[in-house]
Amino acid sequence: MSVTVSIRSVVFRLVPVCLLLLLLTTTVRQADGQVTWHMTHSDSWVSSTGHLDSLICFTSLSCKGNNCTAGAIITTDPNHAVSKRLTIFRSNDGGVSWHEQPFQIQYPLFLTNSGITKIQQIDSLHAVGIADAGYVIRTTDAGITWRKLPFPVNRQLSDIDYSDSLTGIVVGVGLDSEVFTTTDGGSTWTDRTQPGYSYLCSCRSFGNGVFRFFRIGHGPIYTTRNNFKTVDSSKLIFDSLSDPKNHYDIENCTYTSGDTILAYGRLWPKDTVDIGGGYGLIMRSTDGGVTWEKPSIYPTSKISYVTKTTPLDRDTIYADGFSNFNILFSTDRGASWRSDTIIVDTSFSPSACWGLAMTGDGHPIASFSFDIFPRASILSRGRSGLSHVEVVEKIRYYTYCYPNPAHNVVHISSIDHSNRYGLYDIFGRVVARGVLSAEGTADIDVSHLPPGMYAVVLEYFDLQFCAGKIVVQ
């Protein structure tokens, strides 16, 4: 018996590492949170004109069950406002298929216009939204018709939320932010503004006279439980004076029906301002903002700015914003977070997320853009709960190692990003090691290596697998 074990151990050590790692990948258990994003149309969306000569940017997204609505800007030239128009897309099957709906509201488009910045799918028939020139829009017939609601002010609005088809709240941005509520669907509005409100950026209507809204930056979170007879405020989420080396900028909040709140945005080290150089920040409170758990902070190579999350009514939650092809996910309702590579079945490069939602059948829906400005984007439906094997095969298929044979340098190009790689000889010894760039590339110097065959090994969620073989001459 001892001889047999000895022989097997020797054989095991001599089997090429590439074969061993391929065998290992077939026995790995399923991992929560992994997602491949599927584009159900082509890379270019066809507008109502039926031509592929326009760019479409989906600027907002919301789902209630499997009914989903997305706001979009269609343009033939993103540098000229006159070529733009707003439109609405609708899905009744959880994002599997989409169709464009008529949108007849006259809207003044500007060069820097962000279109319909927020959509809320209230139920299968009702949806509301806001556009950044002070427009409040609504449908009561599943998007067949949309109308502009009468609103007391004509200024930029930051958020809208309805607890049912009649009761809602809207907040505005700026130093003198305003708060309005409605109990008749938006036909009339009540001004709830108080002195001291400024830079309000998110709100929630809970029903029965309960509302919450948040001040961008550090807070506070304002709460009323008696229809604004009294308004309580939490303490600041961060006090920048107590941590002068860092500047915390909380962009938004996601609320539950109870007191659990997610706050997210970015951290600027040393109080610098750089839209692409921040650190993604997300944190949670379970007592309405009185206390906060330790924040999860991600480097720029993963995600530099968190701007969107899915609702908190499921254990699995997704979060994204401006990233290097990464998305965050939690399987414990925001208590802890991990990052995952965005893998899309299209040539589109997702680096910014404009919309993020969850369907009734448990699939995440996202609007990914290649730019931080509203130019062009795709609507993509995620298939969650993939096994390691499925994701590994996807990465392996879209990883290229060249030239082959190689003499001086081996180039790696992959859809995997910012993860580790290694170059192994036939005896399983590491001869080179490094980290893929944010674009999924790396250059390996092989000029000093003896001739022979080498395995390019990538790492995904602590799983190593062979992505290719290179012959060095």
Short mmCIF file of C-alpha atoms in Angstrom, two decimals:
data_model
loop_
_atom_site.label_atom_id
_atom_site.label_comp_id
_atom_site.label_asym_id
_atom_site.label_seq_id
_atom_site.Cartn_x
_atom_site.Cartn_y
_atom_site.Cartn_z
CA MET A 1 0.00 0.00 0.00
CA SER A 2 2.77 2.43 0.87
CA VAL A 3 4.49 1.75 -2.47
CA THR A 4 1.25 2.48 -4.36
CA VAL A 5 0.79 5.76 -2.52
CA SER A 6 4.39 6.72 -3.22
CA ILE A 7 4.07 6.01 -6.93
CA ARG A 8 0.81 7.97 -7.15
CA SER A 9 2.35 10.93 -5.37
CA VAL A 10 5.29 10.95 -7.77
CA VAL A 11 2.99 10.72 -10.79
CA PHE A 12 0.80 13.51 -9.35
CA ARG A 13 3.80 15.80 -9.07
CA LEU A 14 4.90 15.12 -12.63
CA VAL A 15 1.52 15.64 -14.32
CA PRO A 16 1.52 19.04 -16.06
CA VAL A 17 -0.06 21.69 -13.90
CA CYS A 18 -2.44 22.77 -16.65
CA LEU A 19 -4.13 19.34 -16.66
CA LEU A 20 -4.35 19.26 -12.87
CA LEU A 21 -6.01 22.66 -12.69
CA LEU A 22 -8.50 21.70 -15.38
CA LEU A 23 -9.45 18.66 -13.32
CA LEU A 24 -9.84 20.76 -10.20
CA THR A 25 -12.27 23.15 -11.86
CA THR A 26 -14.75 20.35 -12.52
CA THR A 27 -15.18 19.56 -8.80
CA VAL A 28 -15.67 23.06 -7.40
CA ARG A 29 -19.01 23.75 -5.74
CA GLN A 30 -21.38 26.49 -6.90
CA ALA A 31 -20.60 29.98 -5.58
CA ASP A 32 -23.21 32.58 -4.71
CA GLY A 33 -23.25 35.93 -6.45
CA GLN A 34 -21.54 35.10 -9.72
CA VAL A 35 -23.29 36.61 -12.73
CA THR A 36 -22.93 36.49 -16.49
CA TRP A 37 -24.75 39.42 -18.14
CA HIS A 38 -26.69 38.56 -21.28
CA MET A 39 -27.50 41.05 -24.02
CA THR A 40 -30.82 39.98 -25.51
CA HIS A 41 -30.52 42.15 -28.62
CA SER A 42 -27.53 43.16 -30.72
CA ASP A 43 -24.78 45.54 -29.66
CA SER A 44 -26.76 48.43 -31.18
CA TRP A 45 -30.33 48.99 -30.07
CA VAL A 46 -32.90 49.65 -32.76
CA SER A 47 -35.04 52.72 -32.05
CA SER A 48 -38.58 53.25 -33.34
CA THR A 49 -37.13 54.44 -36.66
CA GLY A 50 -35.87 50.90 -37.27
CA HIS A 51 -32.37 52.09 -38.13
CA LEU A 52 -29.03 51.30 -36.54
CA ASP A 53 -27.79 54.85 -36.99
CA SER A 54 -28.47 56.11 -33.48
CA LEU A 55 -26.98 55.79 -30.03
CA ILE A 56 -29.15 54.87 -27.06
CA CYS A 57 -28.24 55.54 -23.45
CA PHE A 58 -30.47 53.97 -20.81
CA THR A 59 -30.38 56.50 -17.98
CA SER A 60 -32.73 54.91 -15.42
CA LEU A 61 -34.22 51.53 -14.66
CA SER A 62 -36.77 50.00 -12.28
CA CYS A 63 -38.57 46.68 -11.85
CA LYS A 64 -41.57 45.56 -9.82
CA GLY A 65 -41.89 41.84 -10.17
CA ASN A 66 -41.20 41.08 -13.82
CA ASN A 67 -42.55 44.44 -15.04
CA CYS A 68 -39.61 46.71 -15.85
CA THR A 69 -39.32 50.24 -17.24
CA ALA A 70 -36.19 52.00 -18.51
CA GLY A 71 -35.75 55.64 -19.44
CA ALA A 72 -33.45 56.41 -22.36
CA ILE A 73 -31.91 59.13 -24.49
CA ILE A 74 -31.72 58.47 -28.23
CA THR A 75 -29.33 60.57 -30.26
CA THR A 76 -27.77 60.58 -33.70
CA ASP A 77 -24.95 62.80 -32.43
CA PRO A 78 -24.20 62.86 -28.67
CA ASN A 79 -22.40 66.21 -29.02
CA HIS A 80 -25.50 68.10 -30.18
CA ALA A 81 -28.63 68.56 -28.08
CA VAL A 82 -30.94 69.04 -31.06
CA SER A 83 -30.29 65.47 -32.16
CA LYS A 84 -31.53 64.01 -28.86
CA ARG A 85 -34.93 62.81 -27.74
CA LEU A 86 -36.26 60.96 -24.72
CA THR A 87 -37.99 57.61 -24.86
CA ILE A 88 -39.19 54.75 -22.65
CA PHE A 89 -38.53 51.02 -22.96
CA ARG A 90 -40.73 48.38 -21.31
CA SER A 91 -40.34 44.70 -20.44
CA ASN A 92 -43.09 42.44 -19.10
CA ASP A 93 -40.97 39.29 -18.81
CA GLY A 94 -38.23 40.32 -16.39
CA GLY A 95 -35.94 41.88 -18.98
CA VAL A 96 -35.83 38.97 -21.42
CA SER A 97 -37.36 41.18 -24.14
CA TRP A 98 -37.90 44.94 -24.40
CA HIS A 99 -40.00 47.20 -26.61
CA GLU A 100 -39.98 50.94 -27.08
CA GLN A 101 -43.09 52.83 -25.94
CA PRO A 102 -44.48 56.07 -27.31
CA PHE A 103 -43.27 59.11 -25.39
CA GLN A 104 -44.98 62.31 -26.50
CA ILE A 105 -43.96 64.64 -23.65
CA GLN A 106 -42.23 67.75 -24.96
CA TYR A 107 -38.95 68.10 -23.12
CA PRO A 108 -36.18 70.73 -23.48
CA LEU A 109 -32.97 68.83 -24.20
CA PHE A 110 -29.63 70.38 -23.39
CA LEU A 111 -26.07 69.42 -24.23
CA THR A 112 -25.37 68.12 -20.72
CA ASN A 113 -28.85 66.69 -20.26
CA SER A 114 -29.06 63.40 -18.33
CA GLY A 115 -32.58 62.57 -19.47
CA ILE A 116 -34.93 60.64 -17.18
CA THR A 117 -32.70 60.33 -14.14
CA LYS A 118 -35.02 58.22 -11.98
CA ILE A 119 -37.77 55.71 -12.82
CA GLN A 120 -39.88 53.88 -10.23
CA GLN A 121 -42.03 50.92 -11.27
CA ILE A 122 -44.76 51.12 -8.61
CA ASP A 123 -46.81 48.15 -9.85
CA SER A 124 -47.70 46.56 -13.19
CA LEU A 125 -49.70 49.61 -14.33
CA HIS A 126 -48.18 52.58 -12.51
CA ALA A 127 -44.72 54.10 -12.88
CA VAL A 128 -43.31 57.55 -12.16
CA GLY A 129 -40.08 59.32 -13.05
CA ILE A 130 -38.19 62.59 -12.96
CA ALA A 131 -36.06 64.34 -15.55
CA ASP A 132 -33.30 66.72 -14.63
CA ALA A 133 -35.01 69.92 -15.79
CA GLY A 134 -37.74 69.66 -13.15
CA TYR A 135 -40.11 67.30 -14.94
CA VAL A 136 -42.24 64.74 -13.07
CA ILE A 137 -43.79 62.12 -15.37
CA ARG A 138 -46.29 59.31 -14.76
CA THR A 139 -48.09 56.42 -16.44
CA THR A 140 -51.21 54.65 -15.19
CA ASP A 141 -51.66 52.21 -18.07
CA ALA A 142 -48.38 50.23 -18.14
CA GLY A 143 -46.62 52.86 -20.23
CA ILE A 144 -49.08 53.05 -23.12
CA THR A 145 -49.37 56.77 -22.35
CA TRP A 146 -47.19 59.09 -20.26
CA ARG A 147 -48.07 62.55 -19.01
CA LYS A 148 -46.23 65.37 -17.31
CA LEU A 149 -47.56 66.02 -13.80
CA PRO A 150 -48.18 69.55 -12.56
CA PHE A 151 -45.33 70.43 -10.21
CA PRO A 152 -44.90 73.59 -8.09
CA VAL A 153 -41.31 74.39 -9.13
CA ASN A 154 -39.31 74.21 -12.33
CA ARG A 155 -35.89 73.14 -11.12
CA GLN A 156 -33.62 70.13 -11.01
CA LEU A 157 -34.97 67.22 -8.97
CA SER A 158 -32.85 64.48 -7.41
CA ASP A 159 -35.23 61.69 -6.38
CA ILE A 160 -38.83 60.47 -6.38
CA ASP A 161 -40.47 57.58 -4.51
CA TYR A 162 -44.05 56.30 -4.13
CA SER A 163 -45.23 53.85 -1.46
CA ASP A 164 -48.36 53.15 -3.55
CA SER A 165 -49.98 54.60 -6.65
CA LEU A 166 -51.17 57.70 -4.73
CA THR A 167 -48.62 58.54 -2.01
CA GLY A 168 -45.20 59.87 -2.96
CA ILE A 169 -42.34 62.24 -2.19
CA VAL A 170 -39.98 64.29 -4.38
CA VAL A 171 -36.80 66.07 -3.27
CA GLY A 172 -34.75 68.68 -5.12
CA VAL A 173 -31.05 69.43 -5.23
CA GLY A 174 -29.16 72.59 -4.41
CA LEU A 175 -28.30 74.72 -1.40
CA ASP A 176 -32.01 75.45 -0.82
CA SER A 177 -33.43 71.97 -1.41
CA GLU A 178 -37.20 71.53 -1.40
CA VAL A 179 -39.39 68.60 -0.34
CA PHE A 180 -42.87 67.90 -1.73
CA THR A 181 -45.35 65.09 -1.03
CA THR A 182 -48.55 63.97 -2.73
CA THR A 183 -51.52 61.81 -1.71
CA ASP A 184 -53.41 61.86 -5.02
CA GLY A 185 -50.83 60.42 -7.38
CA GLY A 186 -49.22 63.76 -8.19
CA SER A 187 -52.14 65.95 -9.22
CA THR A 188 -51.45 68.18 -6.21
CA TRP A 189 -48.34 68.61 -4.07
CA THR A 190 -47.71 69.79 -0.50
CA ASP A 191 -44.55 71.77 0.23
CA ARG A 192 -42.72 70.17 3.20
CA THR A 193 -39.59 72.28 2.96
CA GLN A 194 -38.01 73.52 6.19
CA PRO A 195 -35.12 75.95 6.78
CA GLY A 196 -31.78 74.19 6.67
CA TYR A 197 -32.62 71.59 4.02
CA SER A 198 -29.82 71.50 1.44
CA TYR A 199 -28.39 69.11 -1.14
CA LEU A 200 -31.05 66.45 -0.62
CA CYS A 201 -30.34 63.48 -2.88
CA SER A 202 -32.54 60.50 -1.99
CA CYS A 203 -35.96 59.88 -0.45
CA ARG A 204 -38.39 57.11 0.47
CA SER A 205 -42.15 57.01 1.03
CA PHE A 206 -43.16 54.23 3.44
CA GLY A 207 -46.90 54.99 3.64
CA ASN A 208 -48.97 55.95 6.71
CA GLY A 209 -47.21 59.32 6.99
CA VAL A 210 -43.67 57.90 7.19
CA PHE A 211 -40.98 59.42 4.94
CA ARG A 212 -37.18 59.52 4.86
CA PHE A 213 -34.72 61.64 2.90
CA PHE A 214 -30.96 62.16 2.95
CA ARG A 215 -28.47 65.01 2.56
CA ILE A 216 -25.66 64.23 0.12
CA GLY A 217 -22.14 64.11 1.54
CA HIS A 218 -22.24 63.02 5.17
CA GLY A 219 -25.93 63.18 6.00
CA PRO A 220 -27.97 63.53 8.10
CA ILE A 221 -30.90 61.23 7.36
CA TYR A 222 -34.23 62.93 8.06
CA THR A 223 -37.22 60.85 9.22
CA THR A 224 -40.84 61.75 9.85
CA ARG A 225 -43.34 59.24 11.21
CA ASN A 226 -46.32 61.60 11.51
CA ASN A 227 -46.62 63.19 8.06
CA PHE A 228 -44.11 66.01 8.77
CA LYS A 229 -45.64 67.22 12.03
CA THR A 230 -42.18 66.52 13.41
CA VAL A 231 -38.95 65.59 11.60
CA ASP A 232 -36.05 63.84 13.31
CA SER A 233 -32.49 63.82 11.97
CA SER A 234 -29.65 61.39 12.55
CA LYS A 235 -26.08 62.42 13.28
CA LEU A 236 -23.60 62.70 10.42
CA ILE A 237 -22.48 59.41 8.92
CA PHE A 238 -18.88 60.69 8.85
CA ASP A 239 -17.30 63.70 10.46
CA SER A 240 -14.53 64.88 8.14
CA LEU A 241 -12.92 66.90 10.95
CA SER A 242 -12.22 63.70 12.88
CA ASP A 243 -10.50 62.14 9.85
CA PRO A 244 -8.76 64.98 7.98
CA LYS A 245 -6.76 62.59 5.76
CA ASN A 246 -9.86 61.37 3.96
CA HIS A 247 -12.96 62.92 2.44
CA TYR A 248 -16.09 60.76 2.53
CA ASP A 249 -18.76 61.52 -0.03
CA ILE A 250 -22.01 59.54 0.37
CA GLU A 251 -23.91 59.78 -2.91
CA ASN A 252 -27.14 57.97 -2.11
CA CYS A 253 -29.10 55.67 0.17
CA THR A 254 -31.24 52.57 -0.35
CA TYR A 255 -33.97 51.95 2.24
CA THR A 256 -36.00 48.97 3.39
CA SER A 257 -39.50 49.01 4.86
CA GLY A 258 -37.83 48.93 8.28
CA ASP A 259 -34.73 50.66 9.65
CA THR A 260 -32.05 49.02 7.51
CA ILE A 261 -30.32 51.53 5.24
CA LEU A 262 -27.45 51.26 2.76
CA ALA A 263 -25.35 54.38 2.21
CA TYR A 264 -22.86 54.47 -0.65
CA GLY A 265 -20.58 56.74 -2.65
CA ARG A 266 -16.83 57.17 -2.57
CA LEU A 267 -13.81 58.07 -0.47
CA TRP A 268 -11.24 60.60 -1.65
CA PRO A 269 -7.89 60.09 0.10
CA LYS A 270 -6.22 63.27 1.36
CA ASP A 271 -9.35 65.27 0.51
CA THR A 272 -8.61 65.36 -3.21
CA VAL A 273 -11.28 65.51 -5.88
CA ASP A 274 -10.90 63.12 -8.81
CA ILE A 275 -13.96 61.51 -10.38
CA GLY A 276 -11.92 58.54 -11.56
CA GLY A 277 -9.52 58.27 -8.63
CA GLY A 278 -11.76 57.58 -5.67
CA TYR A 279 -12.43 54.44 -3.70
CA GLY A 280 -15.84 52.76 -3.87
CA LEU A 281 -17.60 53.01 -0.50
CA ILE A 282 -20.67 51.20 0.83
CA MET A 283 -21.94 50.76 4.39
CA ARG A 284 -25.01 49.71 6.33
CA SER A 285 -27.14 50.83 9.26
CA THR A 286 -29.81 48.65 10.88
CA ASP A 287 -31.23 51.29 13.23
CA GLY A 288 -32.31 54.06 10.87
CA GLY A 289 -28.93 55.78 10.69
CA VAL A 290 -28.21 56.04 14.43
CA THR A 291 -25.14 53.79 14.10
CA TRP A 292 -23.26 52.44 11.10
CA GLU A 293 -21.33 49.26 10.49
CA LYS A 294 -17.73 49.30 9.28
CA PRO A 295 -17.66 50.49 5.65
CA SER A 296 -16.58 48.29 2.76
CA ILE A 297 -14.02 50.23 0.70
CA TYR A 298 -12.77 49.12 -2.73
CA PRO A 299 -9.77 50.51 -4.66
CA THR A 300 -10.03 52.31 -7.98
CA SER A 301 -8.88 49.15 -9.78
CA LYS A 302 -12.20 47.56 -8.71
CA ILE A 303 -14.75 50.35 -8.38
CA SER A 304 -14.17 54.07 -7.86
CA TYR A 305 -17.72 55.29 -7.18
CA VAL A 306 -20.81 53.38 -6.00
CA THR A 307 -24.01 54.99 -7.33
CA LYS A 308 -26.59 52.18 -7.64
CA THR A 309 -27.86 49.21 -5.65
CA THR A 310 -30.71 46.77 -6.09
CA PRO A 311 -33.53 46.83 -3.48
CA LEU A 312 -32.95 45.31 -0.04
CA ASP A 313 -35.90 42.90 -0.13
CA ARG A 314 -33.67 39.93 -1.01
CA ASP A 315 -30.65 38.30 0.58
CA THR A 316 -28.59 38.87 -2.58
CA ILE A 317 -27.97 42.54 -3.40
CA TYR A 318 -25.90 44.07 -6.20
CA ALA A 319 -24.14 47.45 -6.23
CA ASP A 320 -22.25 49.27 -8.96
CA GLY A 321 -21.34 52.68 -10.35
CA PHE A 322 -18.09 53.74 -12.03
CA SER A 323 -15.87 50.67 -12.17
CA ASN A 324 -13.19 48.80 -14.05
CA PHE A 325 -15.59 46.09 -15.26
CA ASN A 326 -16.47 45.03 -11.72
CA ILE A 327 -19.68 44.78 -9.73
CA LEU A 328 -20.24 44.32 -5.98
CA PHE A 329 -22.59 41.75 -4.50
CA SER A 330 -23.77 40.73 -1.05
CA THR A 331 -25.51 37.51 -0.06
CA ASP A 332 -26.40 38.66 3.48
CA ARG A 333 -28.44 41.83 2.75
CA GLY A 334 -25.48 44.18 2.79
CA ALA A 335 -23.64 42.96 5.90
CA SER A 336 -20.61 42.00 3.78
CA TRP A 337 -19.61 42.56 0.16
CA ARG A 338 -17.45 40.97 -2.52
CA SER A 339 -16.48 42.09 -6.01
CA ASP A 340 -17.05 40.15 -9.19
CA THR A 341 -15.92 40.72 -12.79
CA ILE A 342 -18.64 41.91 -15.18
CA ILE A 343 -18.84 39.39 -18.01
CA VAL A 344 -21.14 40.36 -20.89
CA ASP A 345 -21.89 38.34 -24.02
CA THR A 346 -21.27 41.31 -26.30
CA SER A 347 -18.31 43.38 -27.45
CA PHE A 348 -19.56 46.33 -25.37
CA SER A 349 -17.17 47.46 -22.60
CA PRO A 350 -19.09 48.13 -19.36
CA SER A 351 -17.35 50.74 -17.21
CA ALA A 352 -20.29 52.68 -15.75
CA CYS A 353 -23.68 51.60 -14.44
CA TRP A 354 -26.65 53.89 -15.10
CA GLY A 355 -29.39 51.62 -13.76
CA LEU A 356 -29.63 48.53 -11.56
CA ALA A 357 -32.72 46.53 -10.60
CA MET A 358 -33.87 43.05 -9.60
CA THR A 359 -36.67 41.16 -11.32
CA GLY A 360 -39.35 39.08 -9.65
CA ASP A 361 -37.75 35.87 -10.88
CA GLY A 362 -34.45 36.74 -9.18
CA HIS A 363 -32.41 38.11 -12.09
CA PRO A 364 -30.48 41.39 -11.85
CA ILE A 365 -31.02 43.89 -14.68
CA ALA A 366 -28.44 46.59 -15.42
CA SER A 367 -27.76 49.40 -17.83
CA PHE A 368 -24.02 49.43 -18.59
CA SER A 369 -22.24 52.27 -20.38
CA PHE A 370 -18.69 52.59 -21.67
CA ASP A 371 -18.48 56.19 -20.42
CA ILE A 372 -19.42 58.24 -17.36
CA PHE A 373 -21.51 60.53 -19.59
CA PRO A 374 -24.88 59.67 -21.20
CA ARG A 375 -23.70 58.59 -24.64
CA ALA A 376 -24.44 54.92 -25.27
CA SER A 377 -25.29 51.93 -23.12
CA ILE A 378 -26.83 48.46 -23.16
CA LEU A 379 -29.59 46.82 -21.15
CA SER A 380 -28.37 43.50 -19.86
CA ARG A 381 -30.00 40.71 -17.86
CA GLY A 382 -27.85 38.80 -15.40
CA ARG A 383 -28.03 35.08 -14.83
CA SER A 384 -27.05 34.61 -11.19
CA GLY A 385 -25.98 31.55 -9.26
CA LEU A 386 -23.53 30.35 -11.90
CA SER A 387 -21.05 27.67 -10.97
CA HIS A 388 -17.33 28.33 -10.98
CA VAL A 389 -17.05 26.00 -13.95
CA GLU A 390 -19.39 28.11 -16.11
CA VAL A 391 -17.61 31.37 -15.28
CA VAL A 392 -14.16 29.84 -15.71
CA GLU A 393 -15.10 28.50 -19.13
CA LYS A 394 -16.33 31.96 -20.14
CA ILE A 395 -13.07 33.59 -19.02
CA ARG A 396 -10.97 30.85 -20.61
CA TYR A 397 -12.74 31.24 -23.96
CA TYR A 398 -12.13 35.02 -24.02
CA THR A 399 -8.50 34.93 -22.86
CA TYR A 400 -5.79 35.22 -25.52
CA CYS A 401 -2.06 34.53 -25.09
CA TYR A 402 0.24 35.56 -27.93
CA PRO A 403 2.54 35.29 -29.80
CA ASN A 404 2.82 31.55 -29.73
CA PRO A 405 5.58 30.39 -30.00
CA ALA A 406 7.15 33.27 -28.07
CA HIS A 407 10.73 34.48 -27.88
CA ASN A 408 10.80 37.60 -25.70
CA VAL A 409 7.35 38.67 -24.42
CA VAL A 410 4.00 36.92 -23.97
CA HIS A 411 0.95 39.18 -24.12
CA ILE A 412 -2.25 38.30 -22.21
CA SER A 413 -5.64 39.80 -23.11
CA SER A 414 -8.68 38.64 -21.11
CA ILE A 415 -12.22 39.60 -20.10
CA ASP A 416 -11.03 38.98 -16.54
CA HIS A 417 -9.68 42.13 -14.92
CA SER A 418 -7.42 43.06 -12.01
CA ASN A 419 -6.93 39.46 -10.90
CA ARG A 420 -3.71 37.51 -10.46
CA TYR A 421 -1.97 35.38 -13.07
CA GLY A 422 1.00 33.02 -13.07
CA LEU A 423 3.23 31.33 -15.62
CA TYR A 424 4.11 27.71 -14.73
CA ASP A 425 6.56 25.25 -16.21
CA ILE A 426 5.66 21.59 -16.84
CA PHE A 427 6.73 20.66 -13.29
CA GLY A 428 4.30 23.08 -11.66
CA ARG A 429 6.92 25.67 -10.71
CA VAL A 430 6.00 29.35 -10.89
CA VAL A 431 8.35 31.19 -13.24
CA ALA A 432 6.41 34.49 -13.42
CA ARG A 433 3.60 36.08 -11.45
CA GLY A 434 1.61 39.31 -11.61
CA VAL A 435 -1.80 41.01 -11.74
CA LEU A 436 -3.89 41.69 -14.83
CA SER A 437 -4.52 45.36 -15.51
CA ALA A 438 -7.93 46.98 -15.21
CA GLU A 439 -8.28 46.31 -18.95
CA GLY A 440 -7.45 42.61 -18.51
CA THR A 441 -3.97 42.76 -20.06
CA ALA A 442 -0.43 41.82 -19.02
CA ASP A 443 3.00 41.40 -20.59
CA ILE A 444 5.27 38.57 -19.38
CA ASP A 445 9.00 38.63 -20.08
CA VAL A 446 10.04 35.11 -21.16
CA SER A 447 13.39 35.97 -22.72
CA HIS A 448 15.27 34.42 -19.79
CA LEU A 449 13.28 31.17 -19.68
CA PRO A 450 14.56 27.88 -21.12
CA PRO A 451 12.74 26.58 -24.21
CA GLY A 452 9.68 24.50 -23.51
CA MET A 453 5.95 24.56 -22.82
CA TYR A 454 4.42 26.80 -20.14
CA ALA A 455 0.90 27.19 -18.74
CA VAL A 456 -0.76 30.59 -18.27
CA VAL A 457 -2.82 30.27 -15.08
CA LEU A 458 -5.45 32.80 -13.96
CA GLU A 459 -7.12 33.13 -10.57
CA TYR A 460 -10.84 33.75 -10.08
CA PHE A 461 -12.38 33.78 -6.60
CA ASP A 462 -9.33 31.95 -5.22
CA LEU A 463 -9.72 29.28 -7.91
CA GLN A 464 -6.76 28.74 -10.22
CA PHE A 465 -7.31 27.47 -13.75
CA CYS A 466 -5.32 27.14 -16.95
CA ALA A 467 -6.21 29.79 -19.53
CA GLY A 468 -3.69 28.81 -22.19
CA LYS A 469 -0.39 27.17 -23.09
CA ILE A 470 2.64 28.93 -24.53
CA VAL A 471 5.71 27.48 -26.21
CA VAL A 472 8.91 29.43 -25.53
CA GLN A 473 11.66 29.04 -28.13
#
